[in-house]
Short mmCIF file of C-alpha atoms and ligand atoms in Angstrom, two decimals:
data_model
loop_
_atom_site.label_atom_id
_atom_site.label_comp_id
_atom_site.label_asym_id
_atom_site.label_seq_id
_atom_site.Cartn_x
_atom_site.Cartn_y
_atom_site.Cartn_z
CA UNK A 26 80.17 105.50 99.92
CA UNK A 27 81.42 102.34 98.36
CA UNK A 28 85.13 103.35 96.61
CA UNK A 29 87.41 101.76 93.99
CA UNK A 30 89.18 99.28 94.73
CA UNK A 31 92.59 99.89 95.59
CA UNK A 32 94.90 99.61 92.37
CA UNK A 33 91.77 99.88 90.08
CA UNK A 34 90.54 102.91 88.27
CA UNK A 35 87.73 104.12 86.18
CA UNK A 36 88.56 105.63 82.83
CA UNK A 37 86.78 108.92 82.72
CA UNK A 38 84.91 109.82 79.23
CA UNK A 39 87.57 112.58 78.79
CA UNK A 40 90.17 110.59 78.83
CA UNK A 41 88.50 107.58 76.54
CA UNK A 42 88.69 109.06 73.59
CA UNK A 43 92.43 109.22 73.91
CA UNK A 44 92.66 105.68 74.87
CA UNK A 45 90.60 104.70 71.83
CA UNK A 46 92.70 106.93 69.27
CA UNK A 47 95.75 105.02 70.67
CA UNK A 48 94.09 101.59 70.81
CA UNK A 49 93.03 102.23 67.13
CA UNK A 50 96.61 103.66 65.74
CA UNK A 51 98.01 100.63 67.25
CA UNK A 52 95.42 98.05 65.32
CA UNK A 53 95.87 99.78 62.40
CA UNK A 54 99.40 99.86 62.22
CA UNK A 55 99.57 95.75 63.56
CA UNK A 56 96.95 95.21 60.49
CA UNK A 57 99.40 97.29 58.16
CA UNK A 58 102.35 94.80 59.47
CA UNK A 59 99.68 91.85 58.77
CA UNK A 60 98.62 91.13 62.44
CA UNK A 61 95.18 90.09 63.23
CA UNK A 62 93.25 90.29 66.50
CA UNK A 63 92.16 87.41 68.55
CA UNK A 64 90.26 88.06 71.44
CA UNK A 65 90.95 85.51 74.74
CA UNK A 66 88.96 85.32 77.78
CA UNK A 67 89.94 87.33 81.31
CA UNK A 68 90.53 84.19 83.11
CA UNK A 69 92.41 80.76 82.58
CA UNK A 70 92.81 78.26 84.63
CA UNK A 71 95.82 78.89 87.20
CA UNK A 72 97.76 75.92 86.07
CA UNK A 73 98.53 77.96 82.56
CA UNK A 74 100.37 80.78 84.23
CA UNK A 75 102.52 79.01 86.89
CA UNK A 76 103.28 76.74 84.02
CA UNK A 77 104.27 79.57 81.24
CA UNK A 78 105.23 82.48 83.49
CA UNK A 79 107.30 80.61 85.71
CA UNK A 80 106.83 79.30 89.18
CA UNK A 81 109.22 81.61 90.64
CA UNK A 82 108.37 84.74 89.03
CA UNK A 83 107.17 87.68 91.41
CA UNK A 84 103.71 87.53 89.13
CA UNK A 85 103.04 83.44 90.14
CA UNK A 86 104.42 83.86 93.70
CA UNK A 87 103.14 87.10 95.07
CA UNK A 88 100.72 88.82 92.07
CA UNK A 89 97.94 86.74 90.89
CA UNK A 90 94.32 86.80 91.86
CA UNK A 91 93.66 83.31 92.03
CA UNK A 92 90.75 81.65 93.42
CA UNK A 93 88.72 78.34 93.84
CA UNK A 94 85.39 79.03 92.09
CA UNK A 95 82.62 77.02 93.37
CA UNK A 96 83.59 73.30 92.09
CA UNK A 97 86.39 74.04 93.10
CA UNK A 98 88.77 74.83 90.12
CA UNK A 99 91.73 76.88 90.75
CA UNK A 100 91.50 80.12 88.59
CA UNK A 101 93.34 83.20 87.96
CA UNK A 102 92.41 86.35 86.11
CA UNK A 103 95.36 86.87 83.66
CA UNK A 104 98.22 88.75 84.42
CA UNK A 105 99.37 88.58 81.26
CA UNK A 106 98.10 87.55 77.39
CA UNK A 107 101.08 85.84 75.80
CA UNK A 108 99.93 82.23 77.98
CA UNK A 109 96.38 82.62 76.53
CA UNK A 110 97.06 83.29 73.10
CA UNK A 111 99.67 80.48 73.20
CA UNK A 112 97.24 78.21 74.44
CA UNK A 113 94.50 78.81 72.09
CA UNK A 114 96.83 78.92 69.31
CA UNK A 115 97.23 75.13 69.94
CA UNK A 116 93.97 74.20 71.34
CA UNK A 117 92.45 75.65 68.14
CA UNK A 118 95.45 73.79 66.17
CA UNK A 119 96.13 78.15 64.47
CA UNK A 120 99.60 76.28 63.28
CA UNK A 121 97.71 74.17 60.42
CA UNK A 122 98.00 74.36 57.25
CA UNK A 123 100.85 77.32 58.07
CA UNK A 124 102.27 77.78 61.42
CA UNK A 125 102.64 81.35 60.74
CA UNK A 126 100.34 83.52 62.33
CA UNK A 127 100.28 87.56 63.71
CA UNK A 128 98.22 87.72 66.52
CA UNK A 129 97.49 90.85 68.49
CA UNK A 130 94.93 91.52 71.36
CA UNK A 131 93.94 94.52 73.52
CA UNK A 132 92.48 94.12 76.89
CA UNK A 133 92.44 94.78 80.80
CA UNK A 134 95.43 92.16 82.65
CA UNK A 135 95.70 92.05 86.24
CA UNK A 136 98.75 91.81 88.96
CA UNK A 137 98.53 92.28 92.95
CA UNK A 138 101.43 94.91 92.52
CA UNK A 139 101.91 97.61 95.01
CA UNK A 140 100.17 100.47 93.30
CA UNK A 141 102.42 103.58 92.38
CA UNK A 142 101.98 105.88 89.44
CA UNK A 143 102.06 103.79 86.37
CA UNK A 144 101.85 100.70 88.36
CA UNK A 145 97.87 99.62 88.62
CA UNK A 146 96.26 96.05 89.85
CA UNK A 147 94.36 96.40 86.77
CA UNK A 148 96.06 97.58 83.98
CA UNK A 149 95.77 97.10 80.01
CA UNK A 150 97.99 96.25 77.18
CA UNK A 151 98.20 95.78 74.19
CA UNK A 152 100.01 92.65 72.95
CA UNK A 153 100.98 91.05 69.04
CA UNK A 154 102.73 87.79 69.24
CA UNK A 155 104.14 86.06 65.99
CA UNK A 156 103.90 82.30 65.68
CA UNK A 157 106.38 80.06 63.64
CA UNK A 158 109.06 82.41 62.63
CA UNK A 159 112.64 81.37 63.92
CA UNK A 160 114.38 84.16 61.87
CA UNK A 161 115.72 87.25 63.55
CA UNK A 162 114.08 89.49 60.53
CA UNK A 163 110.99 89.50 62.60
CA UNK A 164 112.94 90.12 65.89
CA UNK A 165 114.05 93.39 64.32
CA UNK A 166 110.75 93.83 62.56
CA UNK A 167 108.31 93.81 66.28
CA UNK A 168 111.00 96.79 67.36
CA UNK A 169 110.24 98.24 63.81
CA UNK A 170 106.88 97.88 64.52
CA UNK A 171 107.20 99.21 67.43
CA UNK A 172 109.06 102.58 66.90
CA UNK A 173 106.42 103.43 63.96
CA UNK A 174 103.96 103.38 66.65
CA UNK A 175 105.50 105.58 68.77
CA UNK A 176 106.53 108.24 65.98
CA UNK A 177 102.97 108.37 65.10
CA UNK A 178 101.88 108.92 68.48
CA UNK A 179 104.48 111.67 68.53
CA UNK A 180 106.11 110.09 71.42
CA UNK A 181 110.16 111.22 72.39
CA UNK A 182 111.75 110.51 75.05
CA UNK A 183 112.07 106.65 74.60
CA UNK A 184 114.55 104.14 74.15
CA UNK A 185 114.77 100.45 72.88
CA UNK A 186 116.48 98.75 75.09
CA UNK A 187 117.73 95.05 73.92
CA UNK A 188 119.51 92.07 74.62
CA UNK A 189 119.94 88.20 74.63
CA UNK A 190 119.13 85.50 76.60
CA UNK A 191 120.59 82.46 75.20
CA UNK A 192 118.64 79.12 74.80
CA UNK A 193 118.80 75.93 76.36
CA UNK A 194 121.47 75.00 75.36
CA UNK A 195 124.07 78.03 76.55
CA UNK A 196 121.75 78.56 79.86
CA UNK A 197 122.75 75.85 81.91
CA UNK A 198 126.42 77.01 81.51
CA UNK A 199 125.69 80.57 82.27
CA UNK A 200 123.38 79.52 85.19
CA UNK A 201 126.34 77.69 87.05
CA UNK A 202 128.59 80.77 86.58
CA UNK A 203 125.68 82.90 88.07
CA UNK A 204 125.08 80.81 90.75
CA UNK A 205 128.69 81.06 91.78
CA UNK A 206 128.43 84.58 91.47
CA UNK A 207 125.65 84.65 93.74
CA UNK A 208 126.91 82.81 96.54
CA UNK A 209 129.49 84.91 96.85
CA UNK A 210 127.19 87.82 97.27
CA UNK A 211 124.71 85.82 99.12
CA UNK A 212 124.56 87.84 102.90
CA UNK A 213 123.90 90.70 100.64
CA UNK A 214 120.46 88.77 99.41
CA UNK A 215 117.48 89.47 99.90
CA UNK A 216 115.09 86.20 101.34
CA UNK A 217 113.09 85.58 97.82
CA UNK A 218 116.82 85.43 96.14
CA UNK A 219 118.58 83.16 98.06
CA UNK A 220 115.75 80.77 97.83
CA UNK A 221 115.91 81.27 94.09
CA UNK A 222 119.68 80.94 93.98
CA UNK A 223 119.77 77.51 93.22
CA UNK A 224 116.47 76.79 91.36
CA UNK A 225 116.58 79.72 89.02
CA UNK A 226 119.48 82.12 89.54
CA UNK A 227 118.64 84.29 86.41
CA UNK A 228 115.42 85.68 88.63
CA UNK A 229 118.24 86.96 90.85
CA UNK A 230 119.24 89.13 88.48
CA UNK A 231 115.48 90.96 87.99
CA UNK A 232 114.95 91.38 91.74
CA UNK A 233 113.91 95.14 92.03
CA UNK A 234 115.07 94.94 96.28
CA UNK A 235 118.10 98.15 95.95
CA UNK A 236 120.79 95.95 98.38
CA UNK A 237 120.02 93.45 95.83
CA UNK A 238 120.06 95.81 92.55
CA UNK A 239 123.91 96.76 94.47
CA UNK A 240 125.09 93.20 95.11
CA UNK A 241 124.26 92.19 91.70
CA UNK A 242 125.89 95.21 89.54
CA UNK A 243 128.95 93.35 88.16
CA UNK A 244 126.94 90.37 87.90
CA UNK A 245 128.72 88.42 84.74
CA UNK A 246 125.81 89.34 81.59
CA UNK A 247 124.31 86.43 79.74
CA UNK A 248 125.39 88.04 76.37
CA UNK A 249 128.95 87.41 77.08
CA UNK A 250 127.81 83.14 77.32
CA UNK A 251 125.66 82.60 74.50
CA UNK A 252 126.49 80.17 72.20
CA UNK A 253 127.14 80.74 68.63
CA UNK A 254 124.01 80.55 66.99
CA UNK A 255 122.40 82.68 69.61
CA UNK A 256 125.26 85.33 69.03
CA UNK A 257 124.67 85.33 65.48
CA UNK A 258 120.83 85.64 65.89
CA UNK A 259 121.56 88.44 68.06
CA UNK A 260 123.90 90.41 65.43
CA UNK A 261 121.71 89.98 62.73
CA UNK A 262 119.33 91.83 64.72
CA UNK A 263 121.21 94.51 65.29
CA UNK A 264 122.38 94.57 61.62
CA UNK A 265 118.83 94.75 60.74
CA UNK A 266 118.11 97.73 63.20
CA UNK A 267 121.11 99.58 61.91
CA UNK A 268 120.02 99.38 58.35
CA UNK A 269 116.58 100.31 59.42
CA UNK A 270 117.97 103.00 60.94
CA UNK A 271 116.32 102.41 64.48
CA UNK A 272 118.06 103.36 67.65
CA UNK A 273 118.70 101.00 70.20
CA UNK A 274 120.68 100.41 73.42
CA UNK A 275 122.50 97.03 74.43
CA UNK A 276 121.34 96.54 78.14
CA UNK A 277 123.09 93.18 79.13
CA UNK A 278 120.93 93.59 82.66
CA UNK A 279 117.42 93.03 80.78
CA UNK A 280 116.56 90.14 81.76
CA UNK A 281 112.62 90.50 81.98
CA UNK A 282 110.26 89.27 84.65
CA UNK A 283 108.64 86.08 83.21
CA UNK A 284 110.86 82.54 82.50
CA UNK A 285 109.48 81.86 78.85
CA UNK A 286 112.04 84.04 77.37
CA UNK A 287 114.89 82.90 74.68
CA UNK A 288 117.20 84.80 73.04
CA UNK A 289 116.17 88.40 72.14
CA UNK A 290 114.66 89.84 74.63
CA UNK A 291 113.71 94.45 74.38
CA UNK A 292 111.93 96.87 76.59
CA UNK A 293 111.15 100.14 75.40
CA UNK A 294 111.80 102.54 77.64
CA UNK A 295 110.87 106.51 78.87
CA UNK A 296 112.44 108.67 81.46
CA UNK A 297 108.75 110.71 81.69
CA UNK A 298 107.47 108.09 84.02
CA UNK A 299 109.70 107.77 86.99
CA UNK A 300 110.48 104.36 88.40
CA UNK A 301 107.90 102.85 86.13
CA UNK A 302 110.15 103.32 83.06
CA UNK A 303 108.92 100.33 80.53
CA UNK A 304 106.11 101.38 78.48
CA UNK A 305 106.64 97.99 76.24
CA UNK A 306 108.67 95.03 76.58
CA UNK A 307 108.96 91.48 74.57
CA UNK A 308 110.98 89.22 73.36
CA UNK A 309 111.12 85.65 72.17
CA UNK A 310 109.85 82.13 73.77
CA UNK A 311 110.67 79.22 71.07
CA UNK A 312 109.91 77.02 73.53
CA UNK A 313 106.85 77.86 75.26
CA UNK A 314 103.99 76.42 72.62
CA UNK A 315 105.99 72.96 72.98
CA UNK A 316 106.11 73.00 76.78
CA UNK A 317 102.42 73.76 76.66
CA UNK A 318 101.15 70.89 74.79
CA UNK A 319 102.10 72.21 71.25
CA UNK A 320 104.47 71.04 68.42
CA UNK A 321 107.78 72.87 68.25
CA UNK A 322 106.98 76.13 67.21
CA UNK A 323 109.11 79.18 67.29
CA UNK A 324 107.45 82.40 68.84
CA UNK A 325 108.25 85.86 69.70
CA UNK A 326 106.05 88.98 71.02
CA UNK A 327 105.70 91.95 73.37
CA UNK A 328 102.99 94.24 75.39
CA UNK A 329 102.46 97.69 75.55
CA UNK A 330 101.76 99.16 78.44
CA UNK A 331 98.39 101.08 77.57
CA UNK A 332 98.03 103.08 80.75
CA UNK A 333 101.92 104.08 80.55
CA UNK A 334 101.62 104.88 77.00
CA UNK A 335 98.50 107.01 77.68
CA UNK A 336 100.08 109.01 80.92
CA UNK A 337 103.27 109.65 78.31
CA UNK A 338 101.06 111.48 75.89
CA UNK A 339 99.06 113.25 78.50
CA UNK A 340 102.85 114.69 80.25
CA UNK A 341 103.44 115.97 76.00
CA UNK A 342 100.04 117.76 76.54
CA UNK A 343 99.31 116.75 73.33
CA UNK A 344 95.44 115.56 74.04
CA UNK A 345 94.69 113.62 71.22
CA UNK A 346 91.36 113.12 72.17
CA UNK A 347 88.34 115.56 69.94
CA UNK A 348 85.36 117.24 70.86
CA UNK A 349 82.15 117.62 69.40
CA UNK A 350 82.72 118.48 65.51
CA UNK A 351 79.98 121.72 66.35
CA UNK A 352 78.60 123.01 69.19
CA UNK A 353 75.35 124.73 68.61
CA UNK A 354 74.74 127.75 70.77
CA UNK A 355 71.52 128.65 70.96
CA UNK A 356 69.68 131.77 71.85
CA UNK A 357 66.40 131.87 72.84
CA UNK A 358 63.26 128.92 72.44
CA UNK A 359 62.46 129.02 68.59
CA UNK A 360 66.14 128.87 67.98
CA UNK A 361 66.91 125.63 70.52
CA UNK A 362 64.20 123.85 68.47
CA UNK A 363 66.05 124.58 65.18
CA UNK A 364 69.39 123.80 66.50
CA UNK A 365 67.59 119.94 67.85
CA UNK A 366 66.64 119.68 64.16
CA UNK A 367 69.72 120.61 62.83
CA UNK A 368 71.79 118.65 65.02
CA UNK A 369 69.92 115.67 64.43
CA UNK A 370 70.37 116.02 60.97
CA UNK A 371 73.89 116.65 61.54
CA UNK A 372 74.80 113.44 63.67
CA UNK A 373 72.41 111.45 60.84
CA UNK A 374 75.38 112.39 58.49
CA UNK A 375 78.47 111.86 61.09
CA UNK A 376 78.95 114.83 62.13
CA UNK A 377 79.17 114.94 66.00
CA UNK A 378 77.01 117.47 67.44
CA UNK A 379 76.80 119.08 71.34
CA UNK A 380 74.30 122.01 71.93
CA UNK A 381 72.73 123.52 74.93
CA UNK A 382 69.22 122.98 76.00
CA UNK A 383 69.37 125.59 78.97
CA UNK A 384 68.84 129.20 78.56
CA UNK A 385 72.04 130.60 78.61
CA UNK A 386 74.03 133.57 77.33
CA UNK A 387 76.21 133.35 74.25
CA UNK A 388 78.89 134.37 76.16
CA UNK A 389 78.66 131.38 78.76
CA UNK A 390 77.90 129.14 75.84
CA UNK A 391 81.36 129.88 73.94
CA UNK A 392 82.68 128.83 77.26
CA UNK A 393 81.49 125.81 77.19
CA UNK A 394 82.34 125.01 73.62
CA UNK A 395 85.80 125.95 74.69
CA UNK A 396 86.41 123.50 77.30
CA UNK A 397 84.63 120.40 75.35
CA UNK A 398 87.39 121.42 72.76
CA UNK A 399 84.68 121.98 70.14
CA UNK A 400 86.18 122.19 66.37
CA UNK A 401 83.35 124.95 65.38
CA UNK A 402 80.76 126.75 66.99
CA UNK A 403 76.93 127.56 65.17
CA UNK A 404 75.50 130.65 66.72
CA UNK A 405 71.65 130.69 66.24
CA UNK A 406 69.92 133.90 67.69
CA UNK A 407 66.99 135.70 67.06
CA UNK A 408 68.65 138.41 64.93
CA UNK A 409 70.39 135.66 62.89
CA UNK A 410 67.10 134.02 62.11
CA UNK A 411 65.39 137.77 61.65
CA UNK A 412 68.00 137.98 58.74
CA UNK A 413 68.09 134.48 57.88
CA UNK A 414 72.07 133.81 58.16
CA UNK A 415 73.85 131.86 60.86
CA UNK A 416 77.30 131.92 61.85
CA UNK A 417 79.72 128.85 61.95
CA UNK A 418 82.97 130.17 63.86
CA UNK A 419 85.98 127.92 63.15
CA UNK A 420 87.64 127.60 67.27
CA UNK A 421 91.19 126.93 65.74
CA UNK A 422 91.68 129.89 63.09
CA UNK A 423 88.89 131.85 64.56
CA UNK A 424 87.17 132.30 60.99
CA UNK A 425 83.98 133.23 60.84
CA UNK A 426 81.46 132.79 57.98
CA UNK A 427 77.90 133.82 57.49
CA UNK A 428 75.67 130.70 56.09
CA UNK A 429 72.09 131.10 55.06
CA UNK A 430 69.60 129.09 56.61
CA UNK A 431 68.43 127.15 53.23
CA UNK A 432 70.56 124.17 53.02
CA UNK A 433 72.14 125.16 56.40
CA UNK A 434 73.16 121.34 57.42
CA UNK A 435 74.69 120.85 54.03
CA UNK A 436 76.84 123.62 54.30
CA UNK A 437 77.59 123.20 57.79
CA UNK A 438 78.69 119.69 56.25
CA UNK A 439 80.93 121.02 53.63
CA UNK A 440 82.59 123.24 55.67
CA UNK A 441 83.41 121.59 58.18
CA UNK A 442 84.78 118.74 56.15
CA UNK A 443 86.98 121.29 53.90
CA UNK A 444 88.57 122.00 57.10
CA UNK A 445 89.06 118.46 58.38
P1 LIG B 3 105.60 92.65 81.01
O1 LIG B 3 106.94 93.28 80.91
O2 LIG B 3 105.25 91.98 82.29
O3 LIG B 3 105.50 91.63 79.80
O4 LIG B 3 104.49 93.73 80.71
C1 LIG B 3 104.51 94.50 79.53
C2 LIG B 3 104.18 95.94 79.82
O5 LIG B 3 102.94 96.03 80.53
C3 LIG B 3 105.18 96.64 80.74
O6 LIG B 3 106.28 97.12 80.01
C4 LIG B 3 104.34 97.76 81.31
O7 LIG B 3 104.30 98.85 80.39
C5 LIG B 3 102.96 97.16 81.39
N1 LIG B 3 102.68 96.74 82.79
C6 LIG B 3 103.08 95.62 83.42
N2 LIG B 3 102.64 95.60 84.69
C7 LIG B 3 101.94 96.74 84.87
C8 LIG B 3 101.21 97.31 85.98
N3 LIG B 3 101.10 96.69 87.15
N4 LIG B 3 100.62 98.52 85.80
C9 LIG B 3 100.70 99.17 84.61
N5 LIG B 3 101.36 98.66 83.53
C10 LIG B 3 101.98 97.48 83.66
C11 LIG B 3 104.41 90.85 79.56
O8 LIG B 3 103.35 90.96 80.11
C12 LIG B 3 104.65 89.87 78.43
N6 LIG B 3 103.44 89.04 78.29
C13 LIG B 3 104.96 90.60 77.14
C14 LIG B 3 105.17 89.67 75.98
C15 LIG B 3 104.29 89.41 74.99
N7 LIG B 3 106.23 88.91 75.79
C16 LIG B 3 106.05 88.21 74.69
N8 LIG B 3 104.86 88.47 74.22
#
């Protein structure tokens, strides 16, 4: 039998439902916070990525699928979203008449990681990026953004984790005293961070190898060599979160795995995952539309993790996802055909319907209303119809009431709504 592929997984219909209540609480929310969607294609051409991610990144040296199609173009299915929606913000010239936009996009990316729990080759996100704002109001307003998602989700357990990471004009600085830093560490090294020692020490510091993790502990941080204005962007940040009253941690390691970043950079993090502890992360890239072709134009964004976010909810056992609004157990032929009619007439009007077409006991039919998680259960048997009342049984409070068969759908309806 022909299997998965190795990284890759199907999302069983169980388990879609909660994927699509999350997807839809997030677009909701980003839409409250005046985001829009834009939807971008699964592949770009390769030159994008190495360009915008960063040619020494672990995703451009060792993680994307990349190919030659058959003229010969050198493609890559995305690893990420932020280079796509920053190039077809300027291909499709979004920045006139008003450089501002809120952009947000939902979708499958895909990385040549070694697969661990909550580490796929395919995996999804979720991503909002904002366009043309320099001020650190909306900094503090994506992590606002973010921690109303996650309280409506119900989700504990997390953290914000935030931090700085200059611009170019404090990183060359910080770079040399980094690079000093590392060649005094350097037998410790692995082979990928010596060689990106000199081009782009800051990588050094996100290298997940443990000897290197050690070497690099008391590495100096990049928040204690920012320049003025990035300090002050940074405070007012934090001011804002304090007012706002949203918890957050300094973490002067975070320094993120692509090279597009700029000052404020956040993760937000959960201890219910294991090593795979980042179920969002962001931050800014002011200079990333201008190095792709585009006028200078501030931007700043992040990605959920949508597979994380989804295994988090799972571990709170807190299934999100519904079942059939009725199941209709049926006893016996003349009854099946009424409960067909009924639940046609039902799922005309929006109510979901399940019902069984076998001929099975009542008892093995509650059973099966039970584990589709069924809000309400119609019995129709013989001696129901013989007195002309059928019973709708509420699953959650167990209530039971008698409704006559005249006008059964619409007070199947009206119940069933009163207790929505
Ligand atoms: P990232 O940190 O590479 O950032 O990914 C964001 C999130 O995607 C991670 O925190 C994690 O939850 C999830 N993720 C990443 N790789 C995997 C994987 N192999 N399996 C499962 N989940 C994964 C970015 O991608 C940036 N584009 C975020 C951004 C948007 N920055 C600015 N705008």
């Amino acid at each position: 039998m022909i299997q998965l592929i190795k990284g890759f997984k199907d999302i069983l219909p169980e388990e879609v439902a909660l994927w699509q209540q999350i997807e839809k609480t997030a677009a909701d929310i980003f839409e409250d916070f005046g985001f829009r969607e834009i939807r971008i294609p699964m592949m770009e051409r390769t030159e994008l990525f190495a360009r915008s991610i960063g040619q020494d990144t672990d995703i451009v040296e060792k993680e994307m699928y990349t190919f030659a199609d058959r003229k010969g173009d050198l493609l890559t299915l995305r690893p990420e979203a932020t280079a796509s929606v920053v190039r077809a913000y300027i291909q499709h010239k979004l920045y006139t008449p008003d450089p501002v936009r809120k952009l947000y996009t939902i979708g499958p990316m895909f990385r040549r990681e070694r697969p661990q729990k909550g580490r796929y080759r395919q995996f999804y996100q979720i991503n909002a990026e904002v366009f043309g704002v320099a001020s650190p109001y909306i900094d503090a307003q994506l992590i606002i953004m973010l921690a109303v998602l996650f309280e409506r989700l119900m989700i504990k357990d997390i953290k914000a984790h935030i931090n700085s990471l200059g611009c170019p004009q404090c990183r060359p600085a910080f770079k040399k005293i980094l690079g000093d830093f590392i060649s005094s560490k350097i037998d410790r090294l692995c082979t990928d961070c010596r060689r990106r020692k000199d081009r782009n020490p800051l990588r050094v510091l996100d290298c997940k190898v443990p000897a290197c993790r050690q070497a690099m502990a008391d590495a100096p941080a990049l928040t204690d060599h920012i320049c003025e204005a990035c300090r002050e962007h940074f405070n007012t940040v934090q001011e804002i979160l304090n007012t706002q009253g949203v918890e957050y941690i300094l973490d002067k390691g975070l320094v993120r795995g692509l090279d597009y970043y700029t000052r404020t950079t956040f993760e937000i993090q959960t201890s219910a995952l294991g090593a795979q502890n980042a179920i969002a992360g962001g931050g800014r890239y002011d200079r990333l539309v201008h190095a792709l072709g585009g006028p200078e134009i501030p931007a700043i964004g992040f990605a959920i993790g949508l597979d994380r976010l989804v295994e988090v909810v799972l571990q709170q056992e807190r299934s999100l996802g519904r079942g059939p609004d009725v199941f209709i157990a049926a006893l016996g032929e003349k009854s099946r055909q009424m409960a067909f009619d009924w639940s046609c007439d039902l799922n005309r009007d929006g109510i979901s319907t399940e019902m069984e077409f076998a001929d099975k006991s009542l008892k093995s039919q509650m059973k099966r209303a039970h584990r589709l998680n069924s809000a309400h259960v119609l019995i129709v048997g013989e001696n129901e119809l013989a007195k002309g009342e059928i019973i709708l049984r509420n699953m959650n409070t167990k209530e039971q009431h008698a409704l006559t068969i005249e006008g059964l759908v619409k007070s199947v309806k009206d119940r069933i709504r009163g207790d929505l």
